[in-house]
Coordinates of C-alpha atoms and ligand atoms in Angstrom, one line a residue:
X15 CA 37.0 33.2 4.8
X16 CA 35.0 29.8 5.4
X17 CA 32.8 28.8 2.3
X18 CA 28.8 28.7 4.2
X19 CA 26.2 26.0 2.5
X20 CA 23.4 28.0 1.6
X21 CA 21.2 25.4 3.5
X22 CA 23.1 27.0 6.6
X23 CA 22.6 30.8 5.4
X24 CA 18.8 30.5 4.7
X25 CA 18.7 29.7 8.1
X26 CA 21.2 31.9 9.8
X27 CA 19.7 34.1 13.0
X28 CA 22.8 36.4 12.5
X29 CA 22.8 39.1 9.5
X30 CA 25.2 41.7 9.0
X31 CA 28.2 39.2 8.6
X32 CA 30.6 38.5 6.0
X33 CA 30.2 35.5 4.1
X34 CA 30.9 33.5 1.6
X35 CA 29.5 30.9 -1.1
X36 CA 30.2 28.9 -3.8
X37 CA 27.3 27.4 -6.4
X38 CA 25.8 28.1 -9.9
X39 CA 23.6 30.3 -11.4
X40 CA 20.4 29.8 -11.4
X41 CA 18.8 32.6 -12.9
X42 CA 20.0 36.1 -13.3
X43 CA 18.0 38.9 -13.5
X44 CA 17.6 43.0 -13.8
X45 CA 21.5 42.4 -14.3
X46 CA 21.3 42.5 -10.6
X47 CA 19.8 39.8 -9.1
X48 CA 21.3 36.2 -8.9
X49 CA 19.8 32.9 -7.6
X50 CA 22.0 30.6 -6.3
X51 CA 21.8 27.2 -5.6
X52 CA 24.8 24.7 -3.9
X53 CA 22.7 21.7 -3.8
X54 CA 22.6 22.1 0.6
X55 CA 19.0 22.5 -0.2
X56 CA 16.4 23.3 -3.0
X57 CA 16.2 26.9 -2.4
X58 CA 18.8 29.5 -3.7
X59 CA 20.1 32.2 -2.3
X60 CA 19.2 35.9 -3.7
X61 CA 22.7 37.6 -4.1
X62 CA 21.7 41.3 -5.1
X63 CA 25.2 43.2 -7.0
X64 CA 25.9 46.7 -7.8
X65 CA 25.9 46.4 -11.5
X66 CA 27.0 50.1 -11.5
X67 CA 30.5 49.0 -9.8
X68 CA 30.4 45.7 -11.2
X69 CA 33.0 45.0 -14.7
X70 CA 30.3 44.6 -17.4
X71 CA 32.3 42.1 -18.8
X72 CA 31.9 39.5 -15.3
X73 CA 28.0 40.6 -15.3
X74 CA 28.2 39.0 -19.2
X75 CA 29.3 36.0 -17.6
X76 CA 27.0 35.5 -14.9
X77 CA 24.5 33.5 -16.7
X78 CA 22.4 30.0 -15.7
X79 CA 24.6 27.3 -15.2
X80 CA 27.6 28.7 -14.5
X81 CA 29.6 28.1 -11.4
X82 CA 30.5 31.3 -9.4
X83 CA 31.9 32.3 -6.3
X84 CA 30.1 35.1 -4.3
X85 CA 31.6 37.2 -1.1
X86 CA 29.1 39.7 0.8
X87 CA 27.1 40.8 3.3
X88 CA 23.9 38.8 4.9
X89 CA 21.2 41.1 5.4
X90 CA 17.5 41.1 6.1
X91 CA 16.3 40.6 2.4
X92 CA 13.8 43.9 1.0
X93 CA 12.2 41.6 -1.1
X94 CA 9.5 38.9 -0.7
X95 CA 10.0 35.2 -0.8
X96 CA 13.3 35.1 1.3
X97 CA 14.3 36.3 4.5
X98 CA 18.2 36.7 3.8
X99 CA 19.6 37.7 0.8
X100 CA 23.4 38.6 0.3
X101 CA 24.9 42.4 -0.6
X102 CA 27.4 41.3 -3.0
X103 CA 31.1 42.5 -3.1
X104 CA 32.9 40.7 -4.8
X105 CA 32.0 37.8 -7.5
X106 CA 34.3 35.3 -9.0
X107 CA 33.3 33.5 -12.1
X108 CA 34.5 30.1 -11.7
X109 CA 33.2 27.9 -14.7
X110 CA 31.2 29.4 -17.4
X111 CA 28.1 28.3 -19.1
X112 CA 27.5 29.3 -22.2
X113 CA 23.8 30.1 -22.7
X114 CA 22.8 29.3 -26.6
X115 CA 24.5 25.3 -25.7
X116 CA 23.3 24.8 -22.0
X117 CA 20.4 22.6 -22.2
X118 CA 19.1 22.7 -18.7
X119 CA 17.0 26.8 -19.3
X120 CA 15.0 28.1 -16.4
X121 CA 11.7 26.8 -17.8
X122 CA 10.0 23.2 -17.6
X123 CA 11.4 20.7 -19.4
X124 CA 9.9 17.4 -20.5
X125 CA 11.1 14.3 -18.5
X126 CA 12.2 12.8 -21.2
X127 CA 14.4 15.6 -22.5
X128 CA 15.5 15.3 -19.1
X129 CA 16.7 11.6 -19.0
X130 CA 18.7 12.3 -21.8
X131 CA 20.4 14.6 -20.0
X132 CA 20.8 12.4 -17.1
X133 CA 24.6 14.0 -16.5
X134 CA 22.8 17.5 -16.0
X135 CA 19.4 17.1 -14.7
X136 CA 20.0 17.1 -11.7
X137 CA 20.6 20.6 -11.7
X138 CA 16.9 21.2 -11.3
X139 CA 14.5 21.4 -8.6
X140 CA 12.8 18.3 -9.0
X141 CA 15.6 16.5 -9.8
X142 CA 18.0 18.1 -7.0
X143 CA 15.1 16.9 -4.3
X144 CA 14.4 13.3 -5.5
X145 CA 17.8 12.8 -5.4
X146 CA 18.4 14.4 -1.5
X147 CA 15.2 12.5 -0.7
X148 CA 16.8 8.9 -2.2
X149 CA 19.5 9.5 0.0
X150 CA 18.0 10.1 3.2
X151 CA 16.1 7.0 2.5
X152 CA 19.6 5.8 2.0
X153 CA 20.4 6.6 5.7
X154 CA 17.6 5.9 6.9
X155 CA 17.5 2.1 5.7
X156 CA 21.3 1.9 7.3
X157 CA 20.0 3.5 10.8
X158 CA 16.8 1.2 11.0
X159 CA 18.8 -1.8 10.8
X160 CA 21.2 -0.9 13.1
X161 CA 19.4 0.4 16.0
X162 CA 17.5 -2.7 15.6
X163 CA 20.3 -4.9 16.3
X164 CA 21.0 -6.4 12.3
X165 CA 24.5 -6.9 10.9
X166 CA 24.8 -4.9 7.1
X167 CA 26.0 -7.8 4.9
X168 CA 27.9 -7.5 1.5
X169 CA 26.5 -10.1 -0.7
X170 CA 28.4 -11.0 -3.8
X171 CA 27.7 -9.3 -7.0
X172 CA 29.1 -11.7 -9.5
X173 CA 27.6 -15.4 -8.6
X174 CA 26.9 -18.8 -10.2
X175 CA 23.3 -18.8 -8.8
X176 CA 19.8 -17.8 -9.8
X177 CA 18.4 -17.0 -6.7
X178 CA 14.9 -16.5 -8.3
X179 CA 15.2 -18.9 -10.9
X180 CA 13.9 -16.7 -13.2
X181 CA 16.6 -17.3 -15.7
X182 CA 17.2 -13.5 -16.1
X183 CA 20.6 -13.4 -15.5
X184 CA 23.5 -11.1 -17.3
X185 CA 26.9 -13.2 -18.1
X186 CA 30.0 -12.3 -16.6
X187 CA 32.7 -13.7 -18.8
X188 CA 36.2 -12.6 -20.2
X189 CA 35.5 -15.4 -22.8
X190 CA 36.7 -14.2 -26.3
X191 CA 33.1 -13.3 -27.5
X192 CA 34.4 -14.0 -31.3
X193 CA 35.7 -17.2 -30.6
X194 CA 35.1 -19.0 -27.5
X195 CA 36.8 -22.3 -26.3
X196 CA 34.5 -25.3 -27.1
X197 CA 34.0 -28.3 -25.6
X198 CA 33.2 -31.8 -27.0
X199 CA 29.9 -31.6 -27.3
X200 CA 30.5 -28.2 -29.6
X201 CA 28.8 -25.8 -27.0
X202 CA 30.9 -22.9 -25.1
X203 CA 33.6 -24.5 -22.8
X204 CA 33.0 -22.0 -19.4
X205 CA 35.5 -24.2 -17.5
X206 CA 37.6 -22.3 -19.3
X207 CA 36.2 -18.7 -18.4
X208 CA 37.4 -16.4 -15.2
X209 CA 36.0 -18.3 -12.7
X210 CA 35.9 -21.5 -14.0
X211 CA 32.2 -22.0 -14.7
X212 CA 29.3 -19.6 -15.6
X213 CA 28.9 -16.7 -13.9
X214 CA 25.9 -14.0 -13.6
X215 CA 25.7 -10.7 -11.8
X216 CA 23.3 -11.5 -9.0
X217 CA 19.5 -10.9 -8.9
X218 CA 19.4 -11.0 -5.6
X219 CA 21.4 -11.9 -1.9
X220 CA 19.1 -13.8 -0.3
X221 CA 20.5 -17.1 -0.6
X222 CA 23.7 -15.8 0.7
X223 CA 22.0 -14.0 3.3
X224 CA 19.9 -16.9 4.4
X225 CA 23.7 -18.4 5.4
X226 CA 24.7 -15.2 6.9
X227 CA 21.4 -14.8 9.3
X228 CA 22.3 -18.6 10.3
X229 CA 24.9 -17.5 12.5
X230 CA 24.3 -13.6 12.9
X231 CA 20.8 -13.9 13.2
X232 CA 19.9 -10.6 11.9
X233 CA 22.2 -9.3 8.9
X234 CA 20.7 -7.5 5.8
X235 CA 21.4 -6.6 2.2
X236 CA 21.6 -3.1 0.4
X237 CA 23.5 -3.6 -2.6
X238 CA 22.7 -3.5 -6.7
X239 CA 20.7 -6.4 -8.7
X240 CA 20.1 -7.0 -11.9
X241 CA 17.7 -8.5 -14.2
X242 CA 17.6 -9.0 -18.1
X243 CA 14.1 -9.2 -18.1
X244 CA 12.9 -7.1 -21.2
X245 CA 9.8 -5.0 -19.3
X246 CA 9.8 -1.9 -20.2
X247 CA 7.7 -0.3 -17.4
X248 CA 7.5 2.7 -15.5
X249 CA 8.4 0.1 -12.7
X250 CA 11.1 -1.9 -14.0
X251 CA 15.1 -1.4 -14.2
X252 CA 17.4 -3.9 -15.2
X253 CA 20.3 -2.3 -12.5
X254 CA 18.1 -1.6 -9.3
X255 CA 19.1 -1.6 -5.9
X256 CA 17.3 -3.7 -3.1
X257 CA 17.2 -4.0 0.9
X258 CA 16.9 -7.9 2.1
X259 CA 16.9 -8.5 5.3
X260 CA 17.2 -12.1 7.2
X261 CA 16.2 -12.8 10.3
X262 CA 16.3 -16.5 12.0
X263 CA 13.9 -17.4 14.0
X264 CA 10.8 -15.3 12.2
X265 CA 8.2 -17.1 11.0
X266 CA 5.9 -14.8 8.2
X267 CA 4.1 -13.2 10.6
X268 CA 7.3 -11.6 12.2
X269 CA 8.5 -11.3 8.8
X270 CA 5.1 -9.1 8.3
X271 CA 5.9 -7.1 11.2
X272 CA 9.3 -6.5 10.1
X273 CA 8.3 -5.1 6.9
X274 CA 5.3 -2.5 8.0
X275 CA 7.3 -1.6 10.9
X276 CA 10.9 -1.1 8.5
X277 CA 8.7 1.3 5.7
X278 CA 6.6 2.9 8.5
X279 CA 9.6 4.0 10.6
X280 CA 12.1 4.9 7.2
X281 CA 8.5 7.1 5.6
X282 CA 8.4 9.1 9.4
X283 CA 12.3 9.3 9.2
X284 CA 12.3 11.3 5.6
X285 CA 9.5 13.4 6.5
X286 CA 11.2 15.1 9.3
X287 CA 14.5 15.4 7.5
X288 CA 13.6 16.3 3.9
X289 CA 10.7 18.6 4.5
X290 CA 11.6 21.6 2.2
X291 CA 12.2 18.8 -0.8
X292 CA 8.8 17.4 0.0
X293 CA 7.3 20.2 0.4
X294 CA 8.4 21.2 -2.8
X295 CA 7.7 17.2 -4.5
X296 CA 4.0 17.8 -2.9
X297 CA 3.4 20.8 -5.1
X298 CA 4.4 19.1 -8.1
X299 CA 2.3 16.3 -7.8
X300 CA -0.4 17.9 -6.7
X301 CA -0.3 20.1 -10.0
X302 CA 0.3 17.1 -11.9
X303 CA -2.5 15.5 -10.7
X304 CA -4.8 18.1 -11.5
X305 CA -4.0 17.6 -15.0
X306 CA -4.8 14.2 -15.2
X307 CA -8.5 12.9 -16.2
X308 CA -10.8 13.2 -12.6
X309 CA -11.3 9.0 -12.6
X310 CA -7.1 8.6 -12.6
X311 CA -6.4 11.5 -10.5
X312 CA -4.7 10.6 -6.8
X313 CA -7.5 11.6 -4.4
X314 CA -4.7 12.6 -2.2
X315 CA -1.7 15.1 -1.9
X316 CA 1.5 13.2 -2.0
X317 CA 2.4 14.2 2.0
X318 CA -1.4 12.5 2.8
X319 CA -0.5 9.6 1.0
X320 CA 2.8 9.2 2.9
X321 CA 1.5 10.3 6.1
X322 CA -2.0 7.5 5.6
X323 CA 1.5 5.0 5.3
X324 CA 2.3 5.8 8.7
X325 CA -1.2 6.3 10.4
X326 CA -3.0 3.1 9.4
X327 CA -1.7 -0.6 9.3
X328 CA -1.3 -2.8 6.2
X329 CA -4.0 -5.1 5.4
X330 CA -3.2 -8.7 5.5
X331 CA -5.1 -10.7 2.7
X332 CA -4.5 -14.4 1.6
X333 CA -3.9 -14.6 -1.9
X334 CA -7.2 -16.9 -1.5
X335 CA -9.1 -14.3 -0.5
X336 CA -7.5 -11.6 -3.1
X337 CA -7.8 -14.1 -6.1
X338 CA -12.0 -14.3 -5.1
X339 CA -12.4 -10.9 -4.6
X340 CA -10.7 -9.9 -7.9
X341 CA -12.6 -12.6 -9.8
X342 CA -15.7 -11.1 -8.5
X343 CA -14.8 -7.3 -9.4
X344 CA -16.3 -5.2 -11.6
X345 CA -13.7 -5.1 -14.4
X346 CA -12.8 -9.2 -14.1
X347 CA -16.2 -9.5 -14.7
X348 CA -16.4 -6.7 -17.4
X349 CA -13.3 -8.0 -19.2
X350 CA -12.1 -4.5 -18.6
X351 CA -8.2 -6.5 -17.1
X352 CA -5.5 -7.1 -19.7
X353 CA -5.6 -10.6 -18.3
X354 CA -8.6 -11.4 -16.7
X355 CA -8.4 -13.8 -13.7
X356 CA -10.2 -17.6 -13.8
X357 CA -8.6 -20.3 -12.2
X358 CA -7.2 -20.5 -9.0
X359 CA -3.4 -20.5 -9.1
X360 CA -3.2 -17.7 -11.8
X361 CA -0.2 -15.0 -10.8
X362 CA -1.3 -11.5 -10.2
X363 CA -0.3 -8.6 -12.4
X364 CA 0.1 -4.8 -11.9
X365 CA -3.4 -4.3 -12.9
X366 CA -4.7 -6.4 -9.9
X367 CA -2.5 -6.0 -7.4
X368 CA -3.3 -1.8 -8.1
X369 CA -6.9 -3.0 -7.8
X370 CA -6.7 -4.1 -4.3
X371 CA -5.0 -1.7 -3.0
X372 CA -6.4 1.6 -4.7
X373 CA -10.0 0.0 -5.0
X374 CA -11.0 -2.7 -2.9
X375 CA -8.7 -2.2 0.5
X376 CA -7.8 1.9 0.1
X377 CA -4.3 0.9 2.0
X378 CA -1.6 -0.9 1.6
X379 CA -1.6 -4.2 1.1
X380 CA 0.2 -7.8 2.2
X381 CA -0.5 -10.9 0.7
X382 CA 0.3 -14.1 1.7
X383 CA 0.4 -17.9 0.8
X384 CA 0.6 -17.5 -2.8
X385 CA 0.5 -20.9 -4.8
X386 CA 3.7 -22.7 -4.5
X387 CA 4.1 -22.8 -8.5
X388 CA 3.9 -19.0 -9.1
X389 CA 7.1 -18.7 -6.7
X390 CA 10.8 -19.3 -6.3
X391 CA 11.9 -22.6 -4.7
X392 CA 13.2 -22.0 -1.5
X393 CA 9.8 -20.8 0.0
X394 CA 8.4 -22.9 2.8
X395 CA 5.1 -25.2 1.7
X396 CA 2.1 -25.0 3.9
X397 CA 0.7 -27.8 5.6
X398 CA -1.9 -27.9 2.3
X399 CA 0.6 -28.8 -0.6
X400 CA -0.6 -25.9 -2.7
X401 CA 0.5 -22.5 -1.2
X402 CA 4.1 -21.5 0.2
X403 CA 4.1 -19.2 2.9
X404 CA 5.0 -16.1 0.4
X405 CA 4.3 -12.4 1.1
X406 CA 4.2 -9.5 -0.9
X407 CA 3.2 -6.2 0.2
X408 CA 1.5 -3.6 -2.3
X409 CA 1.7 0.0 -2.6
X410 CA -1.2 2.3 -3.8
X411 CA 0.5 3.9 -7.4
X412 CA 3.3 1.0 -7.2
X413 CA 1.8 -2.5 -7.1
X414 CA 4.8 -4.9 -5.5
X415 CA 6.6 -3.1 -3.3
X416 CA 8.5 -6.0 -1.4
X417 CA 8.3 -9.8 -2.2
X418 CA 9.3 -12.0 0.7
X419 CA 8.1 -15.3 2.7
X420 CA 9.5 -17.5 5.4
X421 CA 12.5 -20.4 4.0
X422 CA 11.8 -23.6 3.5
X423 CA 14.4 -25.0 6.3
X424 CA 13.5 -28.5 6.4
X425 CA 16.0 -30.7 4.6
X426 CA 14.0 -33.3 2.7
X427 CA 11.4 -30.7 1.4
X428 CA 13.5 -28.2 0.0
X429 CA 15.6 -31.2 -1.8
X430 CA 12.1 -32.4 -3.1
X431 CA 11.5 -28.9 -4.6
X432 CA 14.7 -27.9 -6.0
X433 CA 14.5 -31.8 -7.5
X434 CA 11.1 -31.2 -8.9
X435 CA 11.7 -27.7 -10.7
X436 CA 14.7 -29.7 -12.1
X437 CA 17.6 -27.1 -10.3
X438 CA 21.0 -29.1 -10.1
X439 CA 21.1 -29.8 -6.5
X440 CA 24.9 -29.7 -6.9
X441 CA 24.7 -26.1 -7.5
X442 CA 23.5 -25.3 -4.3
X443 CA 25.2 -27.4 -2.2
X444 CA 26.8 -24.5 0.5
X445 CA 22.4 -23.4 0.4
X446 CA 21.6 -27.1 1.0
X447 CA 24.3 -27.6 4.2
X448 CA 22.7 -24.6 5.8
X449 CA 19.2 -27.2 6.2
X450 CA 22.1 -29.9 7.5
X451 CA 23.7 -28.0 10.5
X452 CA 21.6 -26.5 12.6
X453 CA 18.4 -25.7 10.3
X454 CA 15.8 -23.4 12.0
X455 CA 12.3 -21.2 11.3
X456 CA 13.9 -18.2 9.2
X457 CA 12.4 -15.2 7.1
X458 CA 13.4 -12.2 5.1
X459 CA 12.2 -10.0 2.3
X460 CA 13.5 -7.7 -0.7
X461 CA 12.8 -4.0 -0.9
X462 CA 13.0 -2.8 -4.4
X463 CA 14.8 0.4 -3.3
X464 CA 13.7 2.7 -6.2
X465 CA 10.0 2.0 -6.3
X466 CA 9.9 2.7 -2.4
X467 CA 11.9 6.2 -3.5
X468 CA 8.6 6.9 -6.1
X469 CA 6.2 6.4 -3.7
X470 CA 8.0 8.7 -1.3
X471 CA 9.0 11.2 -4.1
X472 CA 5.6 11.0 -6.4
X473 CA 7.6 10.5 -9.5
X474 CA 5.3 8.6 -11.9
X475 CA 8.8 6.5 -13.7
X476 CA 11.3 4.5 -12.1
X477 CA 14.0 5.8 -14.5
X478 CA 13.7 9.5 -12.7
X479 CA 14.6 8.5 -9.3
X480 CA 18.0 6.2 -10.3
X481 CA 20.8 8.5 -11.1
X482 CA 21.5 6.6 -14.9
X483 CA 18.7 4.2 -15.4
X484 CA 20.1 0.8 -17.0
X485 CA 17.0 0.0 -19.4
X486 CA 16.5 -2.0 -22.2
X487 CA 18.4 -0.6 -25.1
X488 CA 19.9 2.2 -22.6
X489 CA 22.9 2.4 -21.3
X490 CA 24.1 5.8 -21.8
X491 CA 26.0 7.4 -19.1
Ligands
4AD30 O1 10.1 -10.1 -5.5 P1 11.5 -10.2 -5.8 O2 12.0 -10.8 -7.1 O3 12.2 -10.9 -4.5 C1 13.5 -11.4 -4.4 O4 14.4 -11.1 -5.2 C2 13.7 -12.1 -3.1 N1 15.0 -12.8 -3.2 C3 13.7 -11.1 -2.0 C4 14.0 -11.7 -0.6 O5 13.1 -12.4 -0.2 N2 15.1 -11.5 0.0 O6 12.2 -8.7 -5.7 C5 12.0 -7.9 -4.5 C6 11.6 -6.5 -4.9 C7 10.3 -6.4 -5.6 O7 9.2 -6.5 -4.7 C8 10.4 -5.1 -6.2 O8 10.2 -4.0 -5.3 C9 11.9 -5.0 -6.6 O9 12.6 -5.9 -5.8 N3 12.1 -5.3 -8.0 C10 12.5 -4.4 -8.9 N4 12.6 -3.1 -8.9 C11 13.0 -2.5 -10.0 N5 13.2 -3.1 -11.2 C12 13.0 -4.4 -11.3 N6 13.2 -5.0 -12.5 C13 12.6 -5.2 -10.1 N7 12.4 -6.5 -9.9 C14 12.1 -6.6 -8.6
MG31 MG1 8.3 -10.5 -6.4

């Protein structure tokens, strides 16, 4: 007989038939009923056995954790919280758990117990529906682009650039670590290393996109970057995975559209697919919240906060306008900010982009023409010398959702910029020929995959909604 996915059971109009199912233990109770789970979906199956006929020895062995194989009768379930359950008769133990080591017990567990069990965690509820929910998001990324006419684009994961020129690179070298080559001047010799010079896993695609949407006009990014930079946040990994698209011939208004309309549409798309997980994600947040102290506490259910995402448009704010209305709040002026804002030109942190959007605005939030010194060098200067046409769009709960602004494609000022924050133009030669041949208007954006997976899923930490968060001093797994 054909093995069923519970998912497909649960919702069978048919009972009376014989079937079949593979999963593991759950709990197991009254030495007669078992709750099985197959990961087609977060609820279990009730398998209901006649302990009486059933070898006392197997009934030892049916214990949480284990993996079992189960064939029976669907029936209308006697009991509440199900409508099908299955009359076993016959059960297999596949794999067996033994109950005083298993670590994953039918109670709560603390997150952090959790992460160190990254390998197993996933074996619970909230676990098993963040990580369904991540990958519908997964789809639904893939599907937006495509019905909307991009190209999906592979962008290299070992480079020689710092697209952000942040400097927060990791080496990739087969260099003997002991004792490298040297060269005159007594510092490490990388002409000698794999590729010939230094090399860095990437922080981001763009500037290989950029060359990409120059021919294909629409291509984007969803790939893994990485960043050394030592934050140790409940919104920061040093192995994330972002979304950058590229599109040539949007200017930052377009590239506004593009990003409210890509989050609005990928939010609606997850709702309809993943509703028992969210359902589910809802509660826990809910209860979660009610624990917290009433002035923290979300003033919203986690499926309000998603569904206000796709109701109401994001509010567009010059950074201008942001940096006076911050400088005029309450806690700027109360000194109640870590860093409290002054001078014009100042770069936002967490604390005030939260501000805005959970205080001031009460909705999502883009930003726009930030100063050009706060921001990498390939972003297009405005017409007043001061601000680059930047955008970054804010989450309530998140801050920085996606960073993003329209290219600087004319030739001479991108030269003067890359000259002026002292970048060796040689470097980014193949970046620079794309402002020789053929230059035009072009914009894009990264989406920091995870954080747009906590908002969705309500976790409160970026490390429970990547499989095996890559951290500072972690790397277990
Ligand atoms: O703002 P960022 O640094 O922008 C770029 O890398 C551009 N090249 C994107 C582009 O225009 N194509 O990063 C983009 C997003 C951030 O808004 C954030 O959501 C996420 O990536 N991000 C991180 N997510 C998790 N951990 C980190 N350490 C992150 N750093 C950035
Ligand atoms: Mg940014």
């Amino acid at each position: 007989m054909q093995k069923t996915s519970i998912t497909d059971l649960l919702q069978s109009e048919k009972t009376g038939i014989d079937v079949s199912v593979k999963g593991w233990v759950r709990t197991f109770r009254a030495n007669r009923f078992i709750a099985l789970n197959d990961g087609s979906t977060i609820n279990n199956i009730q398998c209901v056995i006649d302990f009486e006929n059933t070898n006392e020895a197997i009934l030892k062995r049916i214990t949480t954790g284990s993996a079992i194989s189960i064939h029976g009768i669907l029936e209308e379930s006697q009991g509440r919280g199900q409508s099908v359950e299955i009359k076993v008769s016959k059960i297999e133990i596949l794999g067996d758990s033994n109950p005083e080591e298993y670590p994953i017990q039918p109670k709560k567990h603390s997150f952090e117990f959790l992460r160190e069990n990254a390998h197993l965690r996933v074996r619970t509820n909230t676990f098993g529906a963040v990580m369904r929910v991540r990958s519908a998001l997964s789809f639904a990324v893939h599907k937006y682009f495509t019905e909307n006419g991009f190209y999906n684009l592979h962008t290299p994961i070992i480079t020689g650039s710092d697209a952000e020129g942040a400097g927060e690179m990791f080496r990739v070298s087969t260099l003997d670590p002991i004792n490298p080559p040297k060269n005159e001047e007594g510092k490490v010799d990388y002409s000698k290393d794999f590729f010939g010079k230094e090399t860095n896993l990437t922080v981001s695609g763009q500037l290989e996109a950029e060359t990409y949407a120059m021919a294909l006009g629409k291509v984007y990014t969803f790939g893994p970057t990485f960043r050394a930079e030592n934050s140790n946040t409940t919104r920061h990994l040093a192995e994330f995975w972002m979304i950058e698209p590229e599109v040539a011939f949007n200017d930052l208004d377009a590239n506004m559209d593009l990003a409210e309309d890509f989050i609005q549409n990928i939010i609606e798309y997850v709702l309809d697919i993943c509703k028992d997980d969210l359902a589910f994600l809802n509660d826990r947040f809910v209860k979660e919240e009610s624990q917290k102290p009433s002035l923290q506490r979300s003033e919203w259910t986690l499926l309000e906060k998603l569904q206000f995402v796709l109701d109401n448009s994001f509010k567009r704010v010059s950074y201008t306008e942001a940096f006076d209305i911050l400088r005029n709040s309450k806690p700027n002026k109360k000194k109640k900010f870590e860093y409290v804002l002054d001078k014009w030109g100042a770069d936002l942190q967490s604390e005030h982009e939260r501000y805005l959007v959970e205080k001031h605005f009460k909705c999502p939030v883009i930003l726009f023409d930030y100063p050009a010194n706060i921001k990498a060098f390939y972003m297009r200067l405005n017409e007043d010398g001061k601000t680059v046409r930047a955008m970054d769009v804010l989450f309530p709960g998140i801050g920085e959702i996606v960073g993003g602004s329209q290219r600087e494609e004319r030739l001479d000022v991108l030269k003067e910029k890359i000259k002026a924050l002292d970048i060796d133009e040689k470097e980014l030669w193949w970046y620079i020929d794309t402002r020789r041949f053929g230059t035009a208007v072009h914009s894009g954006f990264g989406l920091g995959f995870e954080r747009l997976v906590q908002f969705v899923t309500g976790m409160n930490n970026i490390r429970d909604v990547i499989p095996f968060p890559r951290t500072p001093d972690n790397a277990e797994f």
